[in-house]
Amino acid sequence: MSVDAIIKPRLVADGLRPEDGVDDMTHISDIDVHGINTNLRVRFNRDQIYTFTGTILVAVNPYKSLPIYERDMVQKYRGVKMGVEKPHIYATAEAAFLNIQSGDQNQSCVISGESGAGKTETTKFILQYLCSVTAGSDESGDLMATSNWVERQILETNTILEAFGNAKTIRNDNSSRFGKFMQVCFDDQCHIKGSVIQEYLLEQSRITHQALDERNYHVFYQLLKGGSKEQFLLEDMRSYKYLNQSGCYDLPDHDDASDYEELRMAMTVLQIDDEIVDGIFALISAVLYIGNLEFEDIDGESIRLTANDKKIIPRIATLLGLVDVSVEEVVTTRQIVVRGNVTTIPYKFVDAVENQHAMAKALYSRTFTWLVDQINQTTNPGAFTQKFIGVLDIFGFE
């Protein structure tokens, strides 16, 4: 009798076949790529989107809301070792938290997958779980909602980072266009004391160009839908070249105006002054106007501003707090220094367009970096940097 003839009947009897949708695929001894796909498909059709492979958690994006992230689910996984309960992102987060509590070895959760796999949401679920379990319990022993101000600040960082670093692609309405490593830091009693974020590789090309049916970064649309038209000199979004290339302006079942208000609230929670917040949104508006500059070629050797450019320059200057002539000089000429002598050279048309896009990218990307630095200053854990759980979300770039 063959080994398969002996083993397979037992697997069938125990329900350990891919066709049965097994919780942990390491329990399936006769497994291959087809078996893995079958097991995941069976579970997905039951709305069981999580599956263990040992300590690895496989998640299949359901592209719909599921009632599996409520507070009672946090209570269910609190203090429970991995594998006791059904597969869940909370089980993975709890395993990391238990290891932090029981030893001095730091933990990291590596979140990988292609664009649209659900990495951004998974990162948020891990942070929400950690903030909930460290918030303490009420008199009945039930876990309380997040109440610690530092914990709320950590959760609100996602609102800011998603607005400035996420965009709609053809595969995902909320795709992260940057990578990040976030360290959630604890004291000796395993209470959250702060966090540190490192950001990587913001996709700068998206600021100036988008593919068909994609969008620029969310914050542009949030500002145009929810911001003050008079204060930020806003126009119809279809009039901006940095937004009208793809023909996509709205997200289905999504309110950019409401997101704008949530973004401003998140900035307040992260202790960014209202004056600076207004300055940031004025800069975002200026980036859009920079994209509308056209220029007129003169004999292939220099350029001059068009009539429309002369209307745009004062707006850019006002939004950036500069004088008109300074902005005009920056977009039409460059300076070189030779032996201490400064020479001003007019841009050729192609160079002017490249400089235009480079300005927009520099203004936006440096604003993004400044925001990350500001977040880190606000959520600075101080001396408590030795014990942490790291969450790495960097894979998925096409």
mmCIF file with all atom_site columns, N, CA and C in Angstrom, residues 260-294:
data_model
loop_
_atom_site.group_PDB
_atom_site.id
_atom_site.type_symbol
_atom_site.label_atom_id
_atom_site.label_alt_id
_atom_site.label_comp_id
_atom_site.label_asym_id
_atom_site.label_entity_id
_atom_site.label_seq_id
_atom_site.pdbx_PDB_ins_code
_atom_site.Cartn_x
_atom_site.Cartn_y
_atom_site.Cartn_z
_atom_site.occupancy
_atom_site.B_iso_or_equiv
_atom_site.pdbx_formal_charge
_atom_site.auth_seq_id
_atom_site.auth_comp_id
_atom_site.auth_asym_id
_atom_site.auth_atom_id
_atom_site.pdbx_PDB_model_num
ATOM 1   N N  . TYR A 1 260 ? -11.065 66.169 4.187   1.00 0.00 ? 260 TYR A N  1
ATOM 2   C CA . TYR A 1 260 ? -10.311 67.401 4.443   1.00 0.00 ? 260 TYR A CA 1
ATOM 3   C C  . TYR A 1 260 ? -10.478 67.837 5.899   1.00 0.00 ? 260 TYR A C  1
ATOM 4   N N  . GLU A 1 261 ? -11.699 67.773 6.394   1.00 0.00 ? 261 GLU A N  1
ATOM 5   C CA . GLU A 1 261 ? -11.944 68.148 7.782   1.00 0.00 ? 261 GLU A CA 1
ATOM 6   C C  . GLU A 1 261 ? -11.246 67.184 8.736   1.00 0.00 ? 261 GLU A C  1
ATOM 7   N N  . GLU A 1 262 ? -11.275 65.897 8.414   1.00 0.00 ? 262 GLU A N  1
ATOM 8   C CA . GLU A 1 262 ? -10.580 64.909 9.255   1.00 0.00 ? 262 GLU A CA 1
ATOM 9   C C  . GLU A 1 262 ? -9.074  65.137 9.231   1.00 0.00 ? 262 GLU A C  1
ATOM 10  N N  . LEU A 1 263 ? -8.554  65.540 8.073   1.00 0.00 ? 263 LEU A N  1
ATOM 11  C CA . LEU A 1 263 ? -7.127  65.805 7.953   1.00 0.00 ? 263 LEU A CA 1
ATOM 12  C C  . LEU A 1 263 ? -6.731  66.993 8.819   1.00 0.00 ? 263 LEU A C  1
ATOM 13  N N  . ARG A 1 264 ? -7.509  68.055 8.785   1.00 0.00 ? 264 ARG A N  1
ATOM 14  C CA . ARG A 1 264 ? -7.201  69.218 9.618   1.00 0.00 ? 264 ARG A CA 1
ATOM 15  C C  . ARG A 1 264 ? -7.270  68.852 11.109  1.00 0.00 ? 264 ARG A C  1
ATOM 16  N N  . MET A 1 265 ? -8.244  68.020 11.477  1.00 0.00 ? 265 MET A N  1
ATOM 17  C CA . MET A 1 265 ? -8.345  67.583 12.865  1.00 0.00 ? 265 MET A CA 1
ATOM 18  C C  . MET A 1 265 ? -7.123  66.755 13.261  1.00 0.00 ? 265 MET A C  1
ATOM 19  N N  . ALA A 1 266 ? -6.674  65.870 12.366  1.00 0.00 ? 266 ALA A N  1
ATOM 20  C CA . ALA A 1 266 ? -5.493  65.050 12.651  1.00 0.00 ? 266 ALA A CA 1
ATOM 21  C C  . ALA A 1 266 ? -4.265  65.931 12.846  1.00 0.00 ? 266 ALA A C  1
ATOM 22  N N  . MET A 1 267 ? -4.137  66.977 12.041  1.00 0.00 ? 267 MET A N  1
ATOM 23  C CA . MET A 1 267 ? -3.002  67.887 12.191  1.00 0.00 ? 267 MET A CA 1
ATOM 24  C C  . MET A 1 267 ? -3.061  68.608 13.531  1.00 0.00 ? 267 MET A C  1
ATOM 25  N N  . THR A 1 268 ? -4.264  68.934 13.989  1.00 0.00 ? 268 THR A N  1
ATOM 26  C CA . THR A 1 268 ? -4.417  69.551 15.303  1.00 0.00 ? 268 THR A CA 1
ATOM 27  C C  . THR A 1 268 ? -3.990  68.585 16.400  1.00 0.00 ? 268 THR A C  1
ATOM 28  N N  . VAL A 1 269 ? -4.411  67.323 16.283  1.00 0.00 ? 269 VAL A N  1
ATOM 29  C CA . VAL A 1 269 ? -4.030  66.297 17.260  1.00 0.00 ? 269 VAL A CA 1
ATOM 30  C C  . VAL A 1 269 ? -2.515  66.125 17.292  1.00 0.00 ? 269 VAL A C  1
ATOM 31  N N  . LEU A 1 270 ? -1.871  66.228 16.133  1.00 0.00 ? 270 LEU A N  1
ATOM 32  C CA . LEU A 1 270 ? -0.409  66.102 16.065  1.00 0.00 ? 270 LEU A CA 1
ATOM 33  C C  . LEU A 1 270 ? 0.297   67.415 16.368  1.00 0.00 ? 270 LEU A C  1
ATOM 34  N N  . GLN A 1 271 ? -0.448  68.383 16.892  1.00 0.00 ? 271 GLN A N  1
ATOM 35  C CA . GLN A 1 271 ? 0.099   69.642 17.402  1.00 0.00 ? 271 GLN A CA 1
ATOM 36  C C  . GLN A 1 271 ? 0.783   70.477 16.315  1.00 0.00 ? 271 GLN A C  1
ATOM 37  N N  . ILE A 1 272 ? 0.199   70.503 15.132  1.00 0.00 ? 272 ILE A N  1
ATOM 38  C CA . ILE A 1 272 ? 0.660   71.390 14.073  1.00 0.00 ? 272 ILE A CA 1
ATOM 39  C C  . ILE A 1 272 ? -0.195  72.651 14.135  1.00 0.00 ? 272 ILE A C  1
ATOM 40  N N  . ASP A 1 273 ? 0.424   73.795 14.326  1.00 0.00 ? 273 ASP A N  1
ATOM 41  C CA . ASP A 1 273 ? -0.297  75.050 14.502  1.00 0.00 ? 273 ASP A CA 1
ATOM 42  C C  . ASP A 1 273 ? -1.178  75.356 13.290  1.00 0.00 ? 273 ASP A C  1
ATOM 43  N N  . ASP A 1 274 ? -2.306  76.004 13.537  1.00 0.00 ? 274 ASP A N  1
ATOM 44  C CA . ASP A 1 274 ? -3.243  76.344 12.464  1.00 0.00 ? 274 ASP A CA 1
ATOM 45  C C  . ASP A 1 274 ? -2.582  77.199 11.388  1.00 0.00 ? 274 ASP A C  1
ATOM 46  N N  . GLU A 1 275 ? -1.709  78.105 11.794  1.00 0.00 ? 275 GLU A N  1
ATOM 47  C CA . GLU A 1 275 ? -1.023  78.963 10.821  1.00 0.00 ? 275 GLU A CA 1
ATOM 48  C C  . GLU A 1 275 ? -0.154  78.137 9.885   1.00 0.00 ? 275 GLU A C  1
ATOM 49  N N  . ILE A 1 276 ? 0.525   77.145 10.438  1.00 0.00 ? 276 ILE A N  1
ATOM 50  C CA . ILE A 1 276 ? 1.369   76.278 9.613   1.00 0.00 ? 276 ILE A CA 1
ATOM 51  C C  . ILE A 1 276 ? 0.499   75.390 8.730   1.00 0.00 ? 276 ILE A C  1
ATOM 52  N N  . VAL A 1 277 ? -0.613  74.903 9.258   1.00 0.00 ? 277 VAL A N  1
ATOM 53  C CA . VAL A 1 277 ? -1.531  74.085 8.467   1.00 0.00 ? 277 VAL A CA 1
ATOM 54  C C  . VAL A 1 277 ? -2.028  74.876 7.262   1.00 0.00 ? 277 VAL A C  1
ATOM 55  N N  . ASP A 1 278 ? -2.415  76.130 7.488   1.00 0.00 ? 278 ASP A N  1
ATOM 56  C CA . ASP A 1 278 ? -2.861  76.978 6.378   1.00 0.00 ? 278 ASP A CA 1
ATOM 57  C C  . ASP A 1 278 ? -1.730  77.185 5.369   1.00 0.00 ? 278 ASP A C  1
ATOM 58  N N  . GLY A 1 279 ? -0.515  77.328 5.876   1.00 0.00 ? 279 GLY A N  1
ATOM 59  C CA . GLY A 1 279 ? 0.634   77.480 4.980   1.00 0.00 ? 279 GLY A CA 1
ATOM 60  C C  . GLY A 1 279 ? 0.871   76.248 4.128   1.00 0.00 ? 279 GLY A C  1
ATOM 61  N N  . ILE A 1 280 ? 0.676   75.073 4.726   1.00 0.00 ? 280 ILE A N  1
ATOM 62  C CA . ILE A 1 280 ? 0.847   73.826 3.980   1.00 0.00 ? 280 ILE A CA 1
ATOM 63  C C  . ILE A 1 280 ? -0.182  73.726 2.862   1.00 0.00 ? 280 ILE A C  1
ATOM 64  N N  . PHE A 1 281 ? -1.430  74.048 3.163   1.00 0.00 ? 281 PHE A N  1
ATOM 65  C CA . PHE A 1 281 ? -2.469  73.972 2.134   1.00 0.00 ? 281 PHE A CA 1
ATOM 66  C C  . PHE A 1 281 ? -2.279  75.057 1.071   1.00 0.00 ? 281 PHE A C  1
ATOM 67  N N  . ALA A 1 282 ? -1.761  76.210 1.455   1.00 0.00 ? 282 ALA A N  1
ATOM 68  C CA . ALA A 1 282 ? -1.439  77.240 0.464   1.00 0.00 ? 282 ALA A CA 1
ATOM 69  C C  . ALA A 1 282 ? -0.338  76.742 -0.470  1.00 0.00 ? 282 ALA A C  1
ATOM 70  N N  . LEU A 1 283 ? 0.643   76.034 0.081   1.00 0.00 ? 283 LEU A N  1
ATOM 71  C CA . LEU A 1 283 ? 1.711   75.464 -0.742  1.00 0.00 ? 283 LEU A CA 1
ATOM 72  C C  . LEU A 1 283 ? 1.156   74.417 -1.708  1.00 0.00 ? 283 LEU A C  1
ATOM 73  N N  . ILE A 1 284 ? 0.232   73.593 -1.234  1.00 0.00 ? 284 ILE A N  1
ATOM 74  C CA . ILE A 1 284 ? -0.383  72.583 -2.105  1.00 0.00 ? 284 ILE A CA 1
ATOM 75  C C  . ILE A 1 284 ? -1.102  73.255 -3.275  1.00 0.00 ? 284 ILE A C  1
ATOM 76  N N  . SER A 1 285 ? -1.799  74.345 -2.990  1.00 0.00 ? 285 SER A N  1
ATOM 77  C CA . SER A 1 285 ? -2.463  75.098 -4.045  1.00 0.00 ? 285 SER A CA 1
ATOM 78  C C  . SER A 1 285 ? -1.448  75.685 -5.019  1.00 0.00 ? 285 SER A C  1
ATOM 79  N N  . ALA A 1 286 ? -0.317  76.182 -4.488  1.00 0.00 ? 286 ALA A N  1
ATOM 80  C CA . ALA A 1 286 ? 0.729   76.752 -5.338  1.00 0.00 ? 286 ALA A CA 1
ATOM 81  C C  . ALA A 1 286 ? 1.309   75.705 -6.275  1.00 0.00 ? 286 ALA A C  1
ATOM 82  N N  . VAL A 1 287 ? 1.474   74.485 -5.794  1.00 0.00 ? 287 VAL A N  1
ATOM 83  C CA . VAL A 1 287 ? 1.984   73.400 -6.641  1.00 0.00 ? 287 VAL A CA 1
ATOM 84  C C  . VAL A 1 287 ? 1.073   73.203 -7.849  1.00 0.00 ? 287 VAL A C  1
ATOM 85  N N  . LEU A 1 288 ? -0.229  73.257 -7.632  1.00 0.00 ? 288 LEU A N  1
ATOM 86  C CA . LEU A 1 288 ? -1.171  73.096 -8.739  1.00 0.00 ? 288 LEU A CA 1
ATOM 87  C C  . LEU A 1 288 ? -1.033  74.231 -9.753  1.00 0.00 ? 288 LEU A C  1
ATOM 88  N N  . TYR A 1 289 ? -0.849  75.441 -9.267  1.00 0.00 ? 289 TYR A N  1
ATOM 89  C CA . TYR A 1 289 ? -0.683  76.576 -10.190 1.00 0.00 ? 289 TYR A CA 1
ATOM 90  C C  . TYR A 1 289 ? 0.639   76.504 -10.945 1.00 0.00 ? 289 TYR A C  1
ATOM 91  N N  . ILE A 1 290 ? 1.681   76.013 -10.302 1.00 0.00 ? 290 ILE A N  1
ATOM 92  C CA . ILE A 1 290 ? 2.961   75.841 -10.997 1.00 0.00 ? 290 ILE A CA 1
ATOM 93  C C  . ILE A 1 290 ? 2.770   74.933 -12.213 1.00 0.00 ? 290 ILE A C  1
ATOM 94  N N  . GLY A 1 291 ? 1.947   73.906 -12.066 1.00 0.00 ? 291 GLY A N  1
ATOM 95  C CA . GLY A 1 291 ? 1.688   72.997 -13.180 1.00 0.00 ? 291 GLY A CA 1
ATOM 96  C C  . GLY A 1 291 ? 0.970   73.641 -14.343 1.00 0.00 ? 291 GLY A C  1
ATOM 97  N N  . ASN A 1 292 ? 0.333   74.780 -14.124 1.00 0.00 ? 292 ASN A N  1
ATOM 98  C CA . ASN A 1 292 ? -0.414  75.445 -15.195 1.00 0.00 ? 292 ASN A CA 1
ATOM 99  C C  . ASN A 1 292 ? 0.418   76.449 -15.982 1.00 0.00 ? 292 ASN A C  1
ATOM 100 N N  . LEU A 1 293 ? 1.658   76.674 -15.599 1.00 0.00 ? 293 LEU A N  1
ATOM 101 C CA . LEU A 1 293 ? 2.540   77.552 -16.377 1.00 0.00 ? 293 LEU A CA 1
ATOM 102 C C  . LEU A 1 293 ? 2.791   76.935 -17.751 1.00 0.00 ? 293 LEU A C  1
ATOM 103 N N  . GLU A 1 294 ? 2.823   77.776 -18.790 1.00 0.00 ? 294 GLU A N  1
ATOM 104 C CA . GLU A 1 294 ? 2.921   77.268 -20.160 1.00 0.00 ? 294 GLU A CA 1
ATOM 105 C C  . GLU A 1 294 ? 4.214   77.682 -20.863 1.00 0.00 ? 294 GLU A C  1
#
